[in-house]
Amino acid sequence: MLMDSRSNVVVGYDETEESGFALRWAAAEARLRMLDLVVCHCWRLPYSRHALGPEIDLEPIVQRMGGRLLKRGVARAQALEPSLTVRGRLMAAPAYEALMDKSHDAALIVVGSHENDSLPVGSTALQLPAHAQTPTVIVRRASARYRRVVVGVDESPGSAEALAFAFEEAALHRTRLQVVCGWEAAAGGAGGEAARDEVEPGSAWEARIERAVAPWAEKFPDVEFSKSLILKDPRDALLEASETAGLVVVGDRGNGGVRGLLLGATSLAIIHHARCTVAVVHERRTPR
């Protein structure tokens, strides 16, 4: 099995319902990967020091409250997975900055998320995958069982990393994997009909996807997988496939063709609109 050399799974926790789902997901993942779990809580003063004035010192009170919350989170994780080594980290920083700081030796970072279509621009669930080189998992409301994994492929380096992560997840959870290629050129119009006529088993697209998948199929021979060409924009193809998935995995291309955009357009769309948990995997700068 392809395991990361990094030493832990990091999860952000603030005692909200969303972070509770993330904690449950991260604890199970750490157990399956045989890694430690680090539960992080980030506390901040509700007002600026200037607004409070020198006579009011809320910092020790807020810090103690954060420490108690974190202690409850660590205990909850330990109750979920008694065999785990669980550590708590209390940090005074914006959540995504603190989690980024703890991600250097993490196999993956896990955060909770609001339901689809309601993520604010500054959300940790958007900021973290935009900056992290470590795979970032954005957990939505957990299902009763771990349903199949869906991964998008497009022959980019980030796509190769996404395939590796998706095969590993399917192997860890003993579930099926669907490899999805969305073909934008066939999304509509007269050209779409012509393109449909050219797409047959054994055609060029299938050969390319077969080459991309082959190394991981060899490494994970027990993973049952299927390959799907969906004649839609890649974003729409993945969103459609994710409707019945437990996890959708996307590789990220970086700027996505838009100056100043840190996440690619497809990754952003999936994070915003997918109904299941999402993993964003960047191209690694160092070998596995």
GROMACS .gro file of C-alpha atoms in nm:
model
  288
    1MET     CA    1   0.000   0.000   0.000
    2LEU     CA    2   0.120   0.350  -0.087
    3MET     CA    3   0.160   0.524   0.248
    4ASP     CA    4   0.293   0.874   0.301
    5SER     CA    5   0.616   0.913   0.501
    6ARG     CA    6   0.463   1.203   0.694
    7SER     CA    7   0.369   1.132   1.050
    8ASN     CA    8   0.014   1.245   1.123
    9VAL     CA    9  -0.334   1.350   1.018
   10VAL     CA   10  -0.424   1.708   1.117
   11VAL     CA   11  -0.784   1.814   1.180
   12GLY     CA   12  -0.928   2.155   1.266
   13TYR     CA   13  -1.184   2.148   1.549
   14ASP     CA   14  -1.402   2.423   1.699
   15GLU     CA   15  -1.690   2.219   1.845
   16THR     CA   16  -1.932   2.309   1.564
   17GLU     CA   17  -2.136   2.034   1.403
   18GLU     CA   18  -1.926   2.066   1.085
   19SER     CA   19  -1.600   2.021   1.275
   20GLY     CA   20  -1.751   1.720   1.451
   21PHE     CA   21  -1.799   1.547   1.115
   22ALA     CA   22  -1.440   1.638   1.025
   23LEU     CA   23  -1.311   1.497   1.355
   24ARG     CA   24  -1.491   1.166   1.297
   25TRP     CA   25  -1.357   1.142   0.939
   26ALA     CA   26  -1.001   1.232   1.043
   27ALA     CA   27  -0.995   0.987   1.334
   28ALA     CA   28  -1.104   0.698   1.109
   29GLU     CA   29  -0.851   0.801   0.845
   30ALA     CA   30  -0.566   0.818   1.096
   31ARG     CA   31  -0.652   0.469   1.222
   32LEU     CA   32  -0.659   0.324   0.870
   33ARG     CA   33  -0.329   0.493   0.781
   34MET     CA   34  -0.174   0.393   1.116
   35LEU     CA   35  -0.083   0.755   1.188
   36ASP     CA   36  -0.122   0.985   1.489
   37LEU     CA   37  -0.408   1.235   1.494
   38VAL     CA   38  -0.342   1.601   1.577
   39VAL     CA   39  -0.653   1.796   1.680
   40CYS     CA   40  -0.603   2.171   1.634
   41HIS     CA   41  -0.809   2.452   1.780
   42CYS     CA   42  -0.737   2.812   1.683
   43TRP     CA   43  -0.851   3.081   1.926
   44ARG     CA   44  -0.868   3.456   1.869
   45LEU     CA   45  -0.985   3.752   2.074
   46PRO     CA   46  -1.335   3.863   1.970
   47TYR     CA   47  -1.221   4.228   1.971
   48SER     CA   48  -0.897   4.406   1.889
   49ARG     CA   49  -0.674   4.504   2.181
   50HIS     CA   50  -0.718   4.869   2.081
   51ALA     CA   51  -1.098   4.840   2.107
   52LEU     CA   52  -1.079   4.673   2.448
   53GLY     CA   53  -0.846   4.926   2.605
   54PRO     CA   54  -0.557   4.857   2.845
   55GLU     CA   55  -0.785   4.798   3.144
   56ILE     CA   56  -0.950   4.487   2.990
   57ASP     CA   57  -0.749   4.170   2.938
   58LEU     CA   58  -0.965   3.900   2.781
   59GLU     CA   59  -0.672   3.704   2.640
   60PRO     CA   60  -0.618   3.460   2.929
   61ILE     CA   61  -0.993   3.397   2.957
   62VAL     CA   62  -1.036   3.325   2.584
   63GLN     CA   63  -0.722   3.111   2.582
   64ARG     CA   64  -0.848   2.902   2.875
   65MET     CA   65  -1.185   2.858   2.702
   66GLY     CA   66  -1.003   2.743   2.387
   67GLY     CA   67  -0.796   2.498   2.589
   68ARG     CA   68  -1.106   2.343   2.744
   69LEU     CA   69  -1.273   2.314   2.405
   70LEU     CA   70  -0.963   2.147   2.264
   71LYS     CA   71  -0.948   1.904   2.556
   72ARG     CA   72  -1.306   1.799   2.481
   73GLY     CA   73  -1.216   1.752   2.113
   74VAL     CA   74  -0.917   1.530   2.196
   75ALA     CA   75  -1.133   1.323   2.432
   76ARG     CA   76  -1.401   1.288   2.164
   77ALA     CA   77  -1.147   1.169   1.907
   78GLN     CA   78  -1.001   0.920   2.155
   79ALA     CA   79  -1.350   0.785   2.227
   80LEU     CA   80  -1.416   0.745   1.853
   81GLU     CA   81  -1.090   0.557   1.792
   82PRO     CA   82  -0.947   0.423   2.123
   83SER     CA   83  -0.636   0.276   1.956
   84LEU     CA   84  -0.522   0.616   1.823
   85THR     CA   85  -0.250   0.838   1.959
   86VAL     CA   86  -0.426   1.177   1.974
   87ARG     CA   87  -0.253   1.507   2.047
   88GLY     CA   88  -0.403   1.852   2.088
   89ARG     CA   89  -0.258   2.178   1.956
   90LEU     CA   90  -0.391   2.514   2.078
   91MET     CA   91  -0.290   2.807   1.856
   92ALA     CA   92  -0.359   3.180   1.850
   93ALA     CA   93  -0.398   3.249   1.479
   94PRO     CA   94  -0.653   3.249   1.197
   95ALA     CA   95  -0.756   2.888   1.139
   96TYR     CA   96  -0.613   2.839   0.791
   97GLU     CA   97  -0.277   2.997   0.885
   98ALA     CA   98  -0.243   2.777   1.193
   99LEU     CA   99  -0.341   2.462   1.006
  100MET     CA  100  -0.095   2.548   0.729
  101ASP     CA  101   0.178   2.578   0.992
  102LYS     CA  102   0.096   2.229   1.122
  103SER     CA  103   0.071   2.074   0.776
  104HIS     CA  104   0.441   2.037   0.698
  105ASP     CA  105   0.468   1.690   0.848
  106ALA     CA  106   0.103   1.593   0.786
  107ALA     CA  107  -0.013   1.325   0.545
  108LEU     CA  108  -0.333   1.524   0.502
  109ILE     CA  109  -0.529   1.811   0.658
  110VAL     CA  110  -0.899   1.770   0.737
  111VAL     CA  111  -1.154   2.049   0.793
  112GLY     CA  112  -1.530   2.066   0.819
  113SER     CA  113  -1.744   2.269   0.584
  114HIS     CA  114  -2.082   2.431   0.558
  115GLU     CA  115  -2.321   2.258   0.325
  116ASN     CA  116  -2.272   2.324  -0.045
  117ASP     CA  117  -2.342   2.671  -0.192
  118SER     CA  118  -2.290   2.848   0.142
  119LEU     CA  119  -1.911   2.889   0.173
  120PRO     CA  120  -1.801   3.246   0.251
  121VAL     CA  121  -1.509   3.385   0.050
  122GLY     CA  122  -1.269   3.379   0.346
  123SER     CA  123  -1.368   3.029   0.456
  124THR     CA  124  -1.095   2.796   0.579
  125ALA     CA  125  -1.240   2.534   0.342
  126LEU     CA  126  -1.143   2.762   0.051
  127GLN     CA  127  -0.823   2.918   0.188
  128LEU     CA  128  -0.655   2.597   0.300
  129PRO     CA  129  -0.668   2.392  -0.024
  130ALA     CA  130  -0.559   2.704  -0.213
  131HIS     CA  131  -0.232   2.726  -0.019
  132ALA     CA  132  -0.152   2.377   0.110
  133GLN     CA  133   0.075   2.135  -0.074
  134THR     CA  134  -0.056   1.860   0.153
  135PRO     CA  135  -0.382   1.695   0.038
  136THR     CA  136  -0.674   1.882   0.196
  137VAL     CA  137  -1.001   1.707   0.278
  138ILE     CA  138  -1.318   1.915   0.317
  139VAL     CA  139  -1.571   1.701   0.503
  140ARG     CA  140  -1.943   1.742   0.457
  141ARG     CA  141  -2.213   1.564   0.655
  142ALA     CA  142  -2.102   1.201   0.692
  143SER     CA  143  -2.305   0.922   0.539
  144ALA     CA  144  -2.386   0.598   0.719
  145ARG     CA  145  -2.122   0.415   0.517
  146TYR     CA  146  -1.819   0.507   0.308
  147ARG     CA  147  -1.957   0.508  -0.045
  148ARG     CA  148  -1.747   0.491  -0.360
  149VAL     CA  149  -1.462   0.728  -0.446
  150VAL     CA  150  -1.477   0.945  -0.759
  151VAL     CA  151  -1.162   1.102  -0.911
  152GLY     CA  152  -1.127   1.341  -1.204
  153VAL     CA  153  -0.844   1.288  -1.455
  154ASP     CA  154  -0.711   1.509  -1.733
  155GLU     CA  155  -0.344   1.404  -1.781
  156SER     CA  156  -0.206   1.697  -1.579
  157PRO     CA  157   0.057   1.638  -1.303
  158GLY     CA  158  -0.204   1.729  -1.042
  159SER     CA  159  -0.434   1.468  -1.194
  160ALA     CA  160  -0.168   1.200  -1.143
  161GLU     CA  161  -0.144   1.292  -0.774
  162ALA     CA  162  -0.523   1.285  -0.746
  163LEU     CA  163  -0.529   0.934  -0.895
  164ALA     CA  164  -0.268   0.814  -0.645
  165PHE     CA  165  -0.467   0.956  -0.354
  166ALA     CA  166  -0.798   0.820  -0.484
  167PHE     CA  167  -0.665   0.467  -0.534
  168GLU     CA  168  -0.517   0.475  -0.184
  169GLU     CA  169  -0.847   0.593  -0.034
  170ALA     CA  170  -1.042   0.323  -0.219
  171ALA     CA  171  -0.795   0.061  -0.095
  172LEU     CA  172  -0.805   0.184   0.265
  173HIS     CA  173  -1.185   0.189   0.275
  174ARG     CA  174  -1.232  -0.120   0.056
  175THR     CA  175  -1.469   0.055  -0.176
  176ARG     CA  176  -1.511   0.106  -0.550
  177LEU     CA  177  -1.339   0.379  -0.749
  178GLN     CA  178  -1.482   0.564  -1.048
  179VAL     CA  179  -1.229   0.742  -1.270
  180VAL     CA  180  -1.404   1.026  -1.451
  181CYS     CA  181  -1.289   1.216  -1.757
  182GLY     CA  182  -1.508   1.509  -1.856
  183TRP     CA  183  -1.474   1.597  -2.224
  184GLU     CA  184  -1.537   1.967  -2.268
  185ALA     CA  185  -1.523   1.954  -2.648
  186ALA     CA  186  -1.827   1.728  -2.648
  187ALA     CA  187  -2.034   1.938  -2.411
  188GLY     CA  188  -2.280   2.052  -2.677
  189GLY     CA  189  -2.351   2.186  -3.023
  190ALA     CA  190  -2.294   2.023  -3.359
  191GLY     CA  191  -1.935   1.947  -3.264
  192GLY     CA  192  -2.067   1.744  -2.973
  193GLU     CA  193  -2.250   1.502  -3.202
  194ALA     CA  194  -1.941   1.460  -3.419
  195ALA     CA  195  -1.731   1.400  -3.111
  196ARG     CA  196  -1.974   1.135  -2.987
  197ASP     CA  197  -1.928   0.941  -3.311
  198GLU     CA  198  -1.553   0.933  -3.254
  199VAL     CA  199  -1.567   0.815  -2.894
  200GLU     CA  200  -1.564   0.435  -2.886
  201PRO     CA  201  -1.395   0.182  -2.656
  202GLY     CA  202  -1.029   0.165  -2.752
  203SER     CA  203  -1.023   0.521  -2.889
  204ALA     CA  204  -0.757   0.782  -2.814
  205TRP     CA  205  -0.917   0.910  -2.494
  206GLU     CA  206  -0.942   0.563  -2.346
  207ALA     CA  207  -0.579   0.487  -2.430
  208ARG     CA  208  -0.466   0.808  -2.256
  209ILE     CA  209  -0.672   0.739  -1.946
  210GLU     CA  210  -0.556   0.377  -1.943
  211ARG     CA  211  -0.193   0.496  -1.938
  212ALA     CA  212  -0.268   0.731  -1.650
  213VAL     CA  213  -0.450   0.468  -1.446
  214ALA     CA  214  -0.223   0.168  -1.514
  215PRO     CA  215   0.054   0.237  -1.254
  216TRP     CA  216  -0.200   0.277  -0.972
  217ALA     CA  217  -0.407  -0.022  -1.078
  218GLU     CA  218  -0.087  -0.225  -1.056
  219LYS     CA  219   0.000  -0.090  -0.710
  220PHE     CA  220  -0.354  -0.149  -0.582
  221PRO     CA  221  -0.467  -0.472  -0.749
  222ASP     CA  222  -0.754  -0.523  -0.504
  223VAL     CA  223  -0.924  -0.193  -0.593
  224GLU     CA  224  -1.224  -0.242  -0.820
  225PHE     CA  225  -1.251   0.056  -1.052
  226SER     CA  226  -1.431   0.178  -1.361
  227LYS     CA  227  -1.347   0.446  -1.617
  228SER     CA  228  -1.610   0.690  -1.742
  229LEU     CA  229  -1.597   0.943  -2.022
  230ILE     CA  230  -1.875   1.195  -1.956
  231LEU     CA  231  -1.950   1.425  -2.249
  232LYS     CA  232  -1.977   1.737  -2.038
  233ASP     CA  233  -1.762   2.014  -1.902
  234PRO     CA  234  -1.523   1.852  -1.645
  235ARG     CA  235  -1.687   2.042  -1.360
  236ASP     CA  236  -2.035   1.921  -1.454
  237ALA     CA  237  -1.908   1.567  -1.513
  238LEU     CA  238  -1.753   1.544  -1.165
  239LEU     CA  239  -2.052   1.705  -0.994
  240GLU     CA  240  -2.281   1.456  -1.163
  241ALA     CA  241  -2.063   1.162  -1.059
  242SER     CA  242  -2.031   1.295  -0.703
  243GLU     CA  243  -2.408   1.277  -0.644
  244THR     CA  244  -2.377   0.914  -0.534
  245ALA     CA  245  -2.018   0.922  -0.402
  246GLY     CA  246  -1.872   0.942  -0.054
  247LEU     CA  247  -1.558   1.125  -0.166
  248VAL     CA  248  -1.464   1.316  -0.481
  249VAL     CA  249  -1.092   1.377  -0.545
  250VAL     CA  250  -0.960   1.654  -0.769
  251GLY     CA  251  -0.609   1.755  -0.865
  252ASP     CA  252  -0.547   2.126  -0.879
  253ARG     CA  253  -0.373   2.308  -1.161
  254GLY     CA  254  -0.299   2.624  -0.963
  255ASN     CA  255  -0.410   2.944  -1.129
  256GLY     CA  256  -0.669   2.771  -1.343
  257GLY     CA  257  -0.609   3.021  -1.622
  258VAL     CA  258  -0.726   3.319  -1.416
  259ARG     CA  259  -0.472   3.565  -1.279
  260GLY     CA  260  -0.483   3.577  -0.900
  261LEU     CA  261  -0.702   3.268  -0.865
  262LEU     CA  262  -0.519   3.027  -0.633
  263LEU     CA  263  -0.753   2.736  -0.694
  264GLY     CA  264  -0.843   2.612  -1.040
  265ALA     CA  265  -1.196   2.666  -1.165
  266THR     CA  266  -1.285   2.297  -1.144
  267SER     CA  267  -1.156   2.265  -0.785
  268LEU     CA  268  -1.351   2.573  -0.679
  269ALA     CA  269  -1.670   2.443  -0.837
  270ILE     CA  270  -1.635   2.103  -0.670
  271ILE     CA  271  -1.563   2.254  -0.326
  272HIS     CA  272  -1.864   2.484  -0.356
  273HIS     CA  273  -2.118   2.249  -0.507
  274ALA     CA  274  -2.032   1.883  -0.444
  275ARG     CA  275  -2.271   1.721  -0.198
  276CYS     CA  276  -2.010   1.480  -0.063
  277THR     CA  277  -1.667   1.515   0.100
  278VAL     CA  278  -1.399   1.665  -0.128
  279ALA     CA  279  -1.022   1.610  -0.140
  280VAL     CA  280  -0.800   1.861  -0.323
  281VAL     CA  281  -0.458   1.722  -0.413
  282HIS     CA  282  -0.181   1.943  -0.547
  283GLU     CA  283   0.117   1.834  -0.753
  284ARG     CA  284   0.389   1.748  -0.504
  285ARG     CA  285   0.719   1.935  -0.518
  286THR     CA  286   0.909   1.644  -0.367
  287PRO     CA  287   0.880   1.274  -0.453
  288ARG     CA  288   0.650   1.048  -0.255
   0.00000   0.00000   0.00000
